PDB file of C-alpha atoms in Angstrom:
ATOM      1  CA  MET A 137       0.000   0.000   0.000  1.00  0.00           C
ATOM      2  CA  GLN A 138       1.127   3.549  -0.597  1.00  0.00           C
ATOM      3  CA  CYS A 139       3.168   5.007   2.207  1.00  0.00           C
ATOM      4  CA  GLY A 140       2.707   8.518   3.530  1.00  0.00           C
ATOM      5  CA  TRP A 141       5.389  10.113   1.383  1.00  0.00           C
ATOM      6  CA  PRO A 142       3.019  12.119  -0.854  1.00  0.00           C
ATOM      7  CA  LEU A 143       1.280  13.491   2.232  1.00  0.00           C
ATOM      8  CA  LEU A 144       4.338  14.844   4.025  1.00  0.00           C
ATOM      9  CA  GLY A 145       4.225  18.317   2.529  1.00  0.00           C
ATOM     10  CA  PRO A 146       6.841  20.818   1.338  1.00  0.00           C
ATOM     11  CA  LEU A 147       8.292  21.622   4.753  1.00  0.00           C
ATOM     12  CA  GLN A 148       9.130  17.965   5.330  1.00  0.00           C
ATOM     13  CA  TRP A 149      10.261  17.270   1.774  1.00  0.00           C
ATOM     14  CA  ILE A 150      12.664  20.171   1.692  1.00  0.00           C
ATOM     15  CA  ARG A 151      14.527  18.674   4.623  1.00  0.00           C
ATOM     16  CA  TYR A 152      15.596  15.803   2.381  1.00  0.00           C
ATOM     17  CA  VAL A 153      17.185  18.100  -0.208  1.00  0.00           C
ATOM     18  CA  ASN A 154      20.973  17.745  -0.611  1.00  0.00           C
ATOM     19  CA  LYS A 155      20.981  14.477   1.287  1.00  0.00           C
ATOM     20  CA  GLN A 156      22.130  11.150  -0.046  1.00  0.00           C
ATOM     21  CA  VAL A 157      19.134   8.836   0.121  1.00  0.00           C
ATOM     22  CA  THR A 158      17.921   5.367  -0.730  1.00  0.00           C
ATOM     23  CA  VAL A 159      14.431   5.284  -2.194  1.00  0.00           C
ATOM     24  CA  LYS A 160      12.448   2.069  -2.313  1.00  0.00           C
ATOM     25  CA  ALA A 161       9.812   2.152  -5.031  1.00  0.00           C
ATOM     26  CA  GLY A 162       7.295  -0.116  -6.677  1.00  0.00           C
ATOM     27  CA  LYS A 163       7.678  -3.729  -5.598  1.00  0.00           C
ATOM     28  CA  ASP A 164      11.412  -4.193  -5.571  1.00  0.00           C
ATOM     29  CA  GLU A 165      13.155  -1.150  -7.010  1.00  0.00           C
ATOM     30  CA  GLU A 166      15.819   0.614  -5.043  1.00  0.00           C
ATOM     31  CA  HIS A 167      17.370   3.888  -6.099  1.00  0.00           C
ATOM     32  CA  HIS A 168      20.315   5.684  -4.540  1.00  0.00           C
ATOM     33  CA  GLY A 169      21.498   9.183  -5.126  1.00  0.00           C
ATOM     34  CA  TRP A 170      21.633  12.771  -3.974  1.00  0.00           C
ATOM     35  CA  LEU A 171      18.170  14.154  -3.555  1.00  0.00           C
ATOM     36  CA  LEU A 172      17.901  17.252  -5.711  1.00  0.00           C
ATOM     37  CA  THR A 173      14.253  18.088  -5.187  1.00  0.00           C
ATOM     38  CA  VAL A 174      10.801  16.717  -4.501  1.00  0.00           C
ATOM     39  CA  ASP A 175       8.025  17.930  -6.773  1.00  0.00           C
ATOM     40  CA  PRO A 176       5.321  19.358  -4.506  1.00  0.00           C
ATOM     41  CA  VAL A 177       2.611  18.526  -7.050  1.00  0.00           C
ATOM     42  CA  SER A 178       3.373  14.850  -7.585  1.00  0.00           C
ATOM     43  CA  ALA A 179       5.747  14.146  -4.643  1.00  0.00           C
ATOM     44  CA  SER A 180       8.200  12.764  -7.194  1.00  0.00           C
ATOM     45  CA  VAL A 181      11.751  12.427  -5.948  1.00  0.00           C
ATOM     46  CA  VAL A 182      14.618  13.588  -8.161  1.00  0.00           C
ATOM     47  CA  LEU A 183      17.916  11.820  -7.478  1.00  0.00           C
ATOM     48  CA  VAL A 184      21.269  12.723  -8.994  1.00  0.00           C
ATOM     49  CA  ASP A 185      24.152  10.315  -9.398  1.00  0.00           C
ATOM     50  CA  PHE A 186      27.641  11.506 -10.272  1.00  0.00           C
ATOM     51  CA  ARG A 187      29.278   8.706 -12.176  1.00  0.00           C
ATOM     52  CA  GLU A 188      32.991   7.883 -12.117  1.00  0.00           C
ATOM     53  CA  ASP A 189      33.320   8.697 -15.812  1.00  0.00           C
ATOM     54  CA  GLY A 190      32.313  12.274 -15.091  1.00  0.00           C
ATOM     55  CA  GLY A 191      28.766  11.924 -16.386  1.00  0.00           C
ATOM     56  CA  THR A 192      25.675  12.717 -14.407  1.00  0.00           C
ATOM     57  CA  SER A 193      22.583  10.566 -14.404  1.00  0.00           C
ATOM     58  CA  VAL A 194      19.246  11.598 -12.986  1.00  0.00           C
ATOM     59  CA  GLN A 195      16.522   9.310 -11.717  1.00  0.00           C
ATOM     60  CA  VAL A 196      13.022  10.515 -10.992  1.00  0.00           C
ATOM     61  CA  VAL A 197      10.878   8.283  -8.799  1.00  0.00           C
ATOM     62  CA  MET A 198       7.149   9.015  -9.064  1.00  0.00           C
ATOM     63  CA  GLY A 199       5.574  10.079  -5.782  1.00  0.00           C
ATOM     64  CA  HIS A 200       2.809   7.508  -5.964  1.00  0.00           C
ATOM     65  CA  ALA A 201       5.366   4.700  -6.244  1.00  0.00           C
ATOM     66  CA  VAL A 202       7.589   5.689  -3.321  1.00  0.00           C
ATOM     67  CA  GLU A 203       7.561   3.100  -0.565  1.00  0.00           C
ATOM     68  CA  GLU A 204      10.352   4.326   1.643  1.00  0.00           C
ATOM     69  CA  VAL A 205      12.971   7.077   1.731  1.00  0.00           C
ATOM     70  CA  GLN A 206      16.022   6.582   3.903  1.00  0.00           C
ATOM     71  CA  VAL A 207      18.660   9.236   4.497  1.00  0.00           C
ATOM     72  CA  LEU A 208      22.245   8.000   4.280  1.00  0.00           C
ATOM     73  CA  GLN A 209      24.256  11.161   4.670  1.00  0.00           C
ATOM     74  CA  GLU A 210      24.305  14.896   4.246  1.00  0.00           C
ATOM     75  CA  ALA A 211      26.050  16.479   1.243  1.00  0.00           C
ATOM     76  CA  ASP A 212      29.315  18.286   1.867  1.00  0.00           C
ATOM     77  CA  GLU A 213      29.888  21.812   0.536  1.00  0.00           C
ATOM     78  CA  GLU A 214      31.409  20.604  -2.743  1.00  0.00           C
ATOM     79  CA  THR A 215      28.625  18.151  -3.525  1.00  0.00           C
ATOM     80  CA  ALA A 216      25.971  20.670  -2.586  1.00  0.00           C
ATOM     81  CA  ASP A 217      27.528  23.180  -4.978  1.00  0.00           C
ATOM     82  CA  ARG A 218      27.771  20.580  -7.668  1.00  0.00           C
ATOM     83  CA  LEU A 219      24.112  19.698  -7.183  1.00  0.00           C
ATOM     84  CA  ARG A 220      23.083  23.304  -7.334  1.00  0.00           C
ATOM     85  CA  THR A 221      24.934  24.279 -10.470  1.00  0.00           C
ATOM     86  CA  SER A 222      26.093  21.313 -12.497  1.00  0.00           C
ATOM     87  CA  PHE A 223      23.348  20.896 -15.024  1.00  0.00           C
ATOM     88  CA  LEU A 224      20.217  22.823 -14.369  1.00  0.00           C
ATOM     89  CA  SER A 225      21.296  26.186 -15.703  1.00  0.00           C
ATOM     90  CA  PRO A 226      20.152  26.927 -19.233  1.00  0.00           C
ATOM     91  CA  ARG A 227      22.609  26.096 -22.006  1.00  0.00           C
ATOM     92  CA  THR A 228      25.100  28.923 -22.189  1.00  0.00           C
ATOM     93  CA  CYS A 229      26.634  29.954 -25.465  1.00  0.00           C
ATOM     94  CA  SER A 230      30.361  29.453 -25.655  1.00  0.00           C
ATOM     95  CA  LEU A 231      31.116  31.485 -28.773  1.00  0.00           C
ATOM     96  CA  ASP A 232      32.626  34.937 -28.619  1.00  0.00           C
ATOM     97  CA  PRO A 233      30.558  37.934 -29.794  1.00  0.00           C
ATOM     98  CA  GLU A 234      32.396  38.289 -33.123  1.00  0.00           C
ATOM     99  CA  GLU A 235      31.814  34.663 -34.070  1.00  0.00           C
ATOM    100  CA  LEU A 236      28.210  34.966 -32.995  1.00  0.00           C
ATOM    101  CA  ARG A 237      27.769  38.044 -35.155  1.00  0.00           C
ATOM    102  CA  MET A 238      29.222  36.257 -38.180  1.00  0.00           C
ATOM    103  CA  ARG A 239      27.060  33.246 -37.637  1.00  0.00           C
ATOM    104  CA  ARG A 240      23.977  35.375 -37.174  1.00  0.00           C
ATOM    105  CA  ARG A 241      24.766  37.194 -40.419  1.00  0.00           C
ATOM    106  CA  SER A 242      25.377  33.935 -42.223  1.00  0.00           C
ATOM    107  CA  VAL A 243      22.081  32.425 -41.051  1.00  0.00           C
ATOM    108  CA  ARG A 244      20.243  35.623 -41.893  1.00  0.00           C
ATOM    109  CA  SER A 245      21.686  35.747 -45.438  1.00  0.00           C
ATOM    110  CA  TRP A 246      20.817  32.117 -45.985  1.00  0.00           C
ATOM    111  CA  LEU A 247      17.232  32.683 -44.897  1.00  0.00           C
ATOM    112  CA  GLU A 248      16.966  35.784 -47.080  1.00  0.00           C
ATOM    113  CA  LYS A 249      18.298  33.852 -50.075  1.00  0.00           C
ATOM    114  CA  ASN A 250      15.530  31.380 -49.463  1.00  0.00           C
ATOM    115  CA  ARG A 251      12.988  34.227 -49.475  1.00  0.00           C
ATOM    116  CA  VAL A 252      12.257  33.960 -45.762  1.00  0.00           C
ATOM    117  CA  PRO A 253      11.406  37.324 -44.172  1.00  0.00           C
ATOM    118  CA  VAL A 254      13.898  37.813 -41.353  1.00  0.00           C
ATOM    119  CA  GLU A 255      14.947  40.721 -39.162  1.00  0.00           C
ATOM    120  CA  GLU A 256      17.640  41.177 -36.588  1.00  0.00           C
ATOM    121  CA  GLU A 257      16.423  42.091 -33.128  1.00  0.00           C
ATOM    122  CA  GLY A 258      19.424  42.584 -30.909  1.00  0.00           C
ATOM    123  CA  ASP A 259      21.107  39.201 -30.573  1.00  0.00           C
ATOM    124  CA  GLU A 260      18.139  37.366 -32.002  1.00  0.00           C
ATOM    125  CA  LEU A 261      16.724  36.803 -35.441  1.00  0.00           C
ATOM    126  CA  ARG A 262      13.006  37.220 -35.894  1.00  0.00           C
ATOM    127  CA  VAL A 263      11.391  35.305 -38.739  1.00  0.00           C
ATOM    128  CA  ALA A 264       8.062  36.373 -40.244  1.00  0.00           C
ATOM    129  CA  GLY A 265       7.090  37.827 -36.877  1.00  0.00           C
ATOM    130  CA  VAL A 266       6.346  34.335 -35.503  1.00  0.00           C
ATOM    131  CA  LEU A 267       9.680  32.657 -34.888  1.00  0.00           C
ATOM    132  CA  THR A 268      12.741  33.657 -32.884  1.00  0.00           C
ATOM    133  CA  ILE A 269      16.255  32.315 -33.375  1.00  0.00           C
ATOM    134  CA  ARG A 270      18.626  32.756 -30.452  1.00  0.00           C
ATOM    135  CA  ALA A 271      22.392  32.301 -30.312  1.00  0.00           C
ATOM    136  CA  PRO A 272      24.112  30.220 -31.578  1.00  0.00           C
ATOM    137  CA  TYR A 273      21.444  30.096 -34.319  1.00  0.00           C
ATOM    138  CA  GLY A 274      21.242  26.357 -34.747  1.00  0.00           C
ATOM    139  CA  PRO A 275      18.080  24.369 -35.516  1.00  0.00           C
ATOM    140  CA  GLU A 276      17.479  23.760 -31.824  1.00  0.00           C
ATOM    141  CA  ASP A 277      17.704  27.488 -31.073  1.00  0.00           C
ATOM    142  CA  CYS A 278      14.506  28.234 -32.976  1.00  0.00           C
ATOM    143  CA  PHE A 279      11.419  29.080 -30.946  1.00  0.00           C
ATOM    144  CA  SER A 280       7.931  29.455 -32.336  1.00  0.00           C
ATOM    145  CA  SER A 281       4.351  28.499 -31.634  1.00  0.00           C
ATOM    146  CA  ASN A 282       3.778  27.926 -35.349  1.00  0.00           C
ATOM    147  CA  GLN A 283       4.759  24.338 -36.075  1.00  0.00           C
ATOM    148  CA  THR A 284       4.865  24.755 -39.870  1.00  0.00           C
ATOM    149  CA  VAL A 285       7.213  27.718 -39.847  1.00  0.00           C
ATOM    150  CA  LEU A 286       9.355  26.133 -37.144  1.00  0.00           C
ATOM    151  CA  ASP A 287       9.766  22.940 -39.127  1.00  0.00           C
ATOM    152  CA  ARG A 288      10.717  24.752 -42.348  1.00  0.00           C
ATOM    153  CA  VAL A 289      13.191  27.119 -40.740  1.00  0.00           C
ATOM    154  CA  GLN A 290      14.819  24.303 -38.787  1.00  0.00           C
ATOM    155  CA  ARG A 291      15.273  22.331 -41.987  1.00  0.00           C
ATOM    156  CA  LEU A 292      16.707  25.328 -43.790  1.00  0.00           C
ATOM    157  CA  ILE A 293      19.255  25.927 -41.046  1.00  0.00           C
ATOM    158  CA  GLN A 294      20.065  22.223 -40.995  1.00  0.00           C
ATOM    159  CA  ASN A 295      20.794  22.417 -44.737  1.00  0.00           C
ATOM    160  CA  LEU A 296      23.045  25.388 -44.115  1.00  0.00           C
ATOM    161  CA  ILE A 297      25.014  23.513 -41.462  1.00  0.00           C
ATOM    162  CA  GLN A 298      25.347  20.440 -43.631  1.00  0.00           C
ATOM    163  CA  THR A 299      26.695  22.302 -46.658  1.00  0.00           C
ATOM    164  CA  GLN A 300      29.406  24.191 -44.790  1.00  0.00           C
ATOM    165  CA  PRO A 301      29.829  22.840 -41.264  1.00  0.00           C
ATOM    166  CA  ASP A 302      33.016  24.636 -40.212  1.00  0.00           C
ATOM    167  CA  CYS A 303      32.760  28.026 -41.857  1.00  0.00           C
ATOM    168  CA  PRO A 304      30.083  30.068 -40.172  1.00  0.00           C
ATOM    169  CA  GLY A 305      30.950  33.106 -42.288  1.00  0.00           C
ATOM    170  CA  LEU A 306      30.589  31.424 -45.671  1.00  0.00           C
ATOM    171  CA  ILE A 307      27.408  31.912 -47.605  1.00  0.00           C
ATOM    172  CA  PRO A 308      26.635  28.872 -49.807  1.00  0.00           C
ATOM    173  CA  GLU A 309      25.288  28.828 -53.380  1.00  0.00           C
ATOM    174  CA  HIS A 310      21.642  29.657 -53.638  1.00  0.00           C
ATOM    175  CA  LYS A 311      19.436  26.586 -53.325  1.00  0.00           C
ATOM    176  CA  PRO A 312      15.707  26.526 -54.108  1.00  0.00           C
ATOM    177  CA  GLY A 313      13.967  27.553 -50.931  1.00  0.00           C
ATOM    178  CA  LEU A 314      11.564  25.374 -49.016  1.00  0.00           C
ATOM    179  CA  MET A 315       9.464  28.462 -48.440  1.00  0.00           C
ATOM    180  CA  ASN A 316       8.297  29.339 -51.946  1.00  0.00           C
ATOM    181  CA  PRO A 317       5.412  31.814 -52.286  1.00  0.00           C
ATOM    182  CA  SER A 318       2.745  29.225 -53.103  1.00  0.00           C
ATOM    183  CA  ILE A 319       3.445  27.216 -49.936  1.00  0.00           C
ATOM    184  CA  ARG A 320       3.738  30.355 -47.849  1.00  0.00           C
ATOM    185  CA  ALA A 321       0.254  31.381 -48.925  1.00  0.00           C
ATOM    186  CA  GLN A 322      -1.167  28.268 -47.299  1.00  0.00           C
ATOM    187  CA  GLN A 323       0.363  28.891 -43.881  1.00  0.00           C
ATOM    188  CA  GLN A 324      -1.655  30.081 -40.947  1.00  0.00           C
ATOM    189  CA  PRO A 325      -1.389  33.821 -40.375  1.00  0.00           C
TER     190      PRO A 325
ATOM    191  CA  MET B  80      16.164   3.509 -37.172  1.00  0.00           C
ATOM    192  CA  ALA B  81      13.225   1.129 -36.800  1.00  0.00           C
ATOM    193  CA  THR B  82      10.141   1.978 -38.819  1.00  0.00           C
ATOM    194  CA  PRO B  83       7.447   3.402 -36.557  1.00  0.00           C
ATOM    195  CA  VAL B  84       4.377   1.214 -36.090  1.00  0.00           C
ATOM    196  CA  SER B  85       0.957   2.664 -36.757  1.00  0.00           C
ATOM    197  CA  VAL B  86      -0.716   4.473 -33.889  1.00  0.00           C
ATOM    198  CA  LEU B  87      -2.048   2.180 -31.191  1.00  0.00           C
ATOM    199  CA  ARG B  88      -5.184   3.129 -29.349  1.00  0.00           C
ATOM    200  CA  LEU B  89      -6.154   1.737 -25.985  1.00  0.00           C
ATOM    201  CA  PRO B  90      -9.543   0.007 -25.966  1.00  0.00           C
ATOM    202  CA  LYS B  91     -12.433   2.252 -24.985  1.00  0.00           C
ATOM    203  CA  GLY B  92     -13.400   2.269 -21.337  1.00  0.00           C
ATOM    204  CA  PRO B  93     -16.831   1.307 -19.979  1.00  0.00           C
ATOM    205  CA  ASP B  94     -18.142   4.844 -20.381  1.00  0.00           C
ATOM    206  CA  SER B  95     -17.379   4.626 -24.097  1.00  0.00           C
ATOM    207  CA  ASN B  96     -15.395   7.803 -24.562  1.00  0.00           C
ATOM    208  CA  SER B  97     -12.338   7.488 -22.360  1.00  0.00           C
ATOM    209  CA  ARG B  98      -9.103   5.763 -23.267  1.00  0.00           C
ATOM    210  CA  GLY B  99      -7.614   5.967 -19.823  1.00  0.00           C
ATOM    211  CA  PHE B 100      -7.260   9.722 -19.639  1.00  0.00           C
ATOM    212  CA  ASP B 101     -10.825  10.808 -18.912  1.00  0.00           C
ATOM    213  CA  PRO B 102     -10.688  13.193 -15.953  1.00  0.00           C
ATOM    214  CA  LYS B 103     -14.196  12.203 -14.851  1.00  0.00           C
ATOM    215  CA  SER B 104     -13.522   8.474 -14.660  1.00  0.00           C
ATOM    216  CA  PRO B 105     -13.519   6.926 -11.176  1.00  0.00           C
ATOM    217  CA  ARG B 106      -9.949   5.713 -11.743  1.00  0.00           C
ATOM    218  CA  PHE B 107      -8.749   9.208 -12.496  1.00  0.00           C
ATOM    219  CA  ILE B 108     -10.559  10.717  -9.538  1.00  0.00           C
ATOM    220  CA  ALA B 109      -9.195   8.073  -7.197  1.00  0.00           C
ATOM    221  CA  LEU B 110      -5.591   8.145  -8.379  1.00  0.00           C
ATOM    222  CA  CYS B 111      -4.902  11.550  -9.840  1.00  0.00           C
ATOM    223  CA  ARG B 112      -5.108  14.318  -7.347  1.00  0.00           C
ATOM    224  CA  THR B 113      -4.887  17.612  -9.181  1.00  0.00           C
ATOM    225  CA  SER B 114      -5.069  19.993  -6.267  1.00  0.00           C
ATOM    226  CA  ILE B 115      -2.750  20.093  -3.333  1.00  0.00           C
ATOM    227  CA  PHE B 116      -3.874  21.080   0.090  1.00  0.00           C
ATOM    228  CA  THR B 117      -1.825  23.088   2.544  1.00  0.00           C
ATOM    229  CA  SER B 118      -0.960  21.312   5.755  1.00  0.00           C
ATOM    230  CA  ALA B 119      -3.263  21.650   8.746  1.00  0.00           C
ATOM    231  CA  ALA B 120      -0.693  23.675  10.690  1.00  0.00           C
ATOM    232  CA  SER B 121      -0.423  26.246   7.920  1.00  0.00           C
ATOM    233  CA  GLU B 122      -4.114  26.858   7.888  1.00  0.00           C
ATOM    234  CA  VAL B 123      -3.897  28.315  11.365  1.00  0.00           C
ATOM    235  CA  ASP B 124      -0.558  30.077  11.306  1.00  0.00           C
ATOM    236  CA  SER B 125       0.260  32.533   8.510  1.00  0.00           C
ATOM    237  CA  VAL B 126       4.013  32.490   9.174  1.00  0.00           C
ATOM    238  CA  GLU B 127       3.936  28.746   8.811  1.00  0.00           C
ATOM    239  CA  LEU B 128       1.938  29.131   5.616  1.00  0.00           C
ATOM    240  CA  GLN B 129       4.521  31.500   4.212  1.00  0.00           C
ATOM    241  CA  ARG B 130       7.334  29.080   5.029  1.00  0.00           C
ATOM    242  CA  GLU B 131       5.402  26.279   3.409  1.00  0.00           C
ATOM    243  CA  GLN B 132       4.759  28.277   0.251  1.00  0.00           C
ATOM    244  CA  GLN B 133       8.386  29.304   0.090  1.00  0.00           C
ATOM    245  CA  ALA B 134       9.488  25.670   0.350  1.00  0.00           C
ATOM    246  CA  ARG B 135       6.884  24.670  -2.202  1.00  0.00           C
ATOM    247  CA  SER B 136       8.107  27.190  -4.791  1.00  0.00           C
ATOM    248  CA  VAL B 137      11.776  26.319  -4.347  1.00  0.00           C
ATOM    249  CA  LEU B 138      11.031  22.620  -4.742  1.00  0.00           C
ATOM    250  CA  ARG B 139       8.764  23.150  -7.725  1.00  0.00           C
ATOM    251  CA  GLU B 140      11.153  25.467  -9.551  1.00  0.00           C
ATOM    252  CA  THR B 141      14.003  22.967  -9.264  1.00  0.00           C
ATOM    253  CA  PHE B 142      11.709  20.229 -10.485  1.00  0.00           C
ATOM    254  CA  LEU B 143      10.565  22.279 -13.483  1.00  0.00           C
ATOM    255  CA  ARG B 144      14.172  23.026 -14.426  1.00  0.00           C
ATOM    256  CA  CYS B 145      14.863  19.325 -14.211  1.00  0.00           C
ATOM    257  CA  LEU B 146      11.973  18.620 -16.600  1.00  0.00           C
ATOM    258  CA  LEU B 147      13.295  21.323 -18.922  1.00  0.00           C
ATOM    259  CA  SER B 148      16.723  19.719 -19.005  1.00  0.00           C
ATOM    260  CA  MET B 149      15.061  16.452 -19.984  1.00  0.00           C
ATOM    261  CA  THR B 150      13.489  17.692 -23.204  1.00  0.00           C
ATOM    262  CA  ASN B 151      14.714  15.926 -26.333  1.00  0.00           C
ATOM    263  CA  LYS B 152      16.831  13.543 -24.295  1.00  0.00           C
ATOM    264  CA  LYS B 153      16.560   9.772 -24.282  1.00  0.00           C
ATOM    265  CA  VAL B 154      14.732   8.654 -21.170  1.00  0.00           C
ATOM    266  CA  GLN B 155      14.223   5.142 -19.835  1.00  0.00           C
ATOM    267  CA  PHE B 156      10.873   4.550 -18.151  1.00  0.00           C
ATOM    268  CA  HIS B 157      10.522   1.803 -15.547  1.00  0.00           C
ATOM    269  CA  MET B 158       6.883   0.886 -15.345  1.00  0.00           C
ATOM    270  CA  TYR B 159       4.823  -1.683 -13.502  1.00  0.00           C
ATOM    271  CA  GLU B 160       4.952  -5.369 -14.477  1.00  0.00           C
ATOM    272  CA  LYS B 161       8.695  -5.040 -15.104  1.00  0.00           C
ATOM    273  CA  VAL B 162       8.159  -2.993 -18.252  1.00  0.00           C
ATOM    274  CA  LYS B 163      11.162  -0.929 -19.312  1.00  0.00           C
ATOM    275  CA  VAL B 164      10.815   1.324 -22.338  1.00  0.00           C
ATOM    276  CA  GLU B 165      12.968   4.026 -23.839  1.00  0.00           C
ATOM    277  CA  ALA B 166      11.736   7.193 -25.485  1.00  0.00           C
ATOM    278  CA  THR B 167      12.694  10.759 -26.253  1.00  0.00           C
ATOM    279  CA  PHE B 168      11.122  13.038 -23.675  1.00  0.00           C
ATOM    280  CA  GLY B 169       8.845  15.787 -24.943  1.00  0.00           C
ATOM    281  CA  ALA B 170       6.886  17.377 -22.141  1.00  0.00           C
ATOM    282  CA  SER B 171       4.886  16.813 -18.999  1.00  0.00           C
ATOM    283  CA  ASP B 172       1.536  18.345 -18.146  1.00  0.00           C
ATOM    284  CA  ILE B 173       1.214  20.703 -15.197  1.00  0.00           C
ATOM    285  CA  ASP B 174       0.040  18.077 -12.716  1.00  0.00           C
ATOM    286  CA  VAL B 175       2.724  15.601 -13.826  1.00  0.00           C
ATOM    287  CA  LEU B 176       0.006  13.167 -14.818  1.00  0.00           C
ATOM    288  CA  ASN B 177       0.965  12.547 -18.442  1.00  0.00           C
ATOM    289  CA  PHE B 178       4.255  12.563 -20.294  1.00  0.00           C
ATOM    290  CA  GLN B 179       4.447  13.304 -23.997  1.00  0.00           C
ATOM    291  CA  VAL B 180       7.229  11.328 -25.631  1.00  0.00           C
ATOM    292  CA  SER B 181       8.502  10.587 -29.136  1.00  0.00           C
ATOM    293  CA  ASP B 182      10.058   7.424 -30.571  1.00  0.00           C
ATOM    294  CA  LEU B 183       8.808   5.168 -27.835  1.00  0.00           C
ATOM    295  CA  HIS B 184      10.539   1.800 -28.195  1.00  0.00           C
ATOM    296  CA  THR B 185       8.167  -0.947 -27.162  1.00  0.00           C
ATOM    297  CA  PRO B 186       8.485  -4.725 -27.601  1.00  0.00           C
ATOM    298  CA  ILE B 187       6.028  -4.539 -30.492  1.00  0.00           C
ATOM    299  CA  GLY B 188       7.605  -1.645 -32.325  1.00  0.00           C
ATOM    300  CA  VAL B 189       8.410   2.041 -32.226  1.00  0.00           C
ATOM    301  CA  GLN B 190       5.577   4.475 -31.505  1.00  0.00           C
ATOM    302  CA  LYS B 191       6.356   7.761 -33.197  1.00  0.00           C
ATOM    303  CA  GLU B 192       4.456   9.819 -30.611  1.00  0.00           C
ATOM    304  CA  ALA B 193       2.907   8.641 -27.378  1.00  0.00           C
ATOM    305  CA  LEU B 194       1.378   9.744 -24.117  1.00  0.00           C
ATOM    306  CA  ILE B 195       2.475   7.888 -21.022  1.00  0.00           C
ATOM    307  CA  ARG B 196       0.332   7.988 -17.915  1.00  0.00           C
ATOM    308  CA  SER B 197       2.446   8.854 -14.893  1.00  0.00           C
ATOM    309  CA  GLN B 198       0.373   6.487 -12.767  1.00  0.00           C
ATOM    310  CA  ASP B 199       1.838   3.638 -14.827  1.00  0.00           C
ATOM    311  CA  VAL B 200       5.410   4.784 -14.246  1.00  0.00           C
ATOM    312  CA  ILE B 201       7.470   3.830 -11.225  1.00  0.00           C
ATOM    313  CA  SER B 202      10.588   5.761 -12.129  1.00  0.00           C
ATOM    314  CA  PHE B 203      12.469   7.137 -15.095  1.00  0.00           C
ATOM    315  CA  THR B 204      16.067   7.943 -15.671  1.00  0.00           C
ATOM    316  CA  PHE B 205      18.215   9.947 -18.088  1.00  0.00           C
ATOM    317  CA  ASP B 206      21.754  11.232 -18.507  1.00  0.00           C
ATOM    318  CA  VAL B 207      22.415  14.923 -18.382  1.00  0.00           C
TER     319      VAL B 207
END
């Protein structure tokens, strides 16, 4: 039967943070790791394990499946710091401003060659007023609520990367765009 | 990559329109609490309530960042009946009741897109 873990509440759960714990779950699962957080909505336990090869693995145990949580030890300063900062900050860009500028210009030219309306807004590129491209202007840096535009722009940028992977400043030969006027007319406003 | 299988649908439930996700079904109501109550002590004491809310937001924010770091990563789900499946994580809903995943590898094939009920999951794991 379900134990009282989901009923403990935030003030109890937060006491387990930064402690090394063993969590028994389901019928016979046992998980060990540093407790990063407990979701107050689902009582799910997030455990972090720092592997010897330098990698970090995360296990999330659903609140409804938790049978028992046992504290093994408290984290020392170094581990606590590592827990706090190692992987939950957003991906930071490691290129210098000049390289970023060149890459932004290169992506912008490529989009313009493919008849995609694009404007520079500070460090970002704005496409057709519905999509934003942030540094470093790769396919995964595109943000939009319009799935069609997102898909097309991501593919275009992917083509750009594939044709000249190491030269962000080079502008390739013009290729027929995926966004030709007849298709664009069918898109949602 | 394996060819995706065609979309599988769960059989319809007894009330003919739910496939396991109907929020009005008795199963859902029994298992899926969507509102959280403050503790009894906090209802009386406002300082205690503030502390509880503070703890709640810290815990929730860390959890949300964890979910964010999971997007587009390969995740292994450990479910009941010794079922282990791997998929690419998409998103969770606000109550952490359903997970949207892509490329779900099941013993009968690859589901291109799928919804996994969190009540069926014991734990899941991924590498950062």
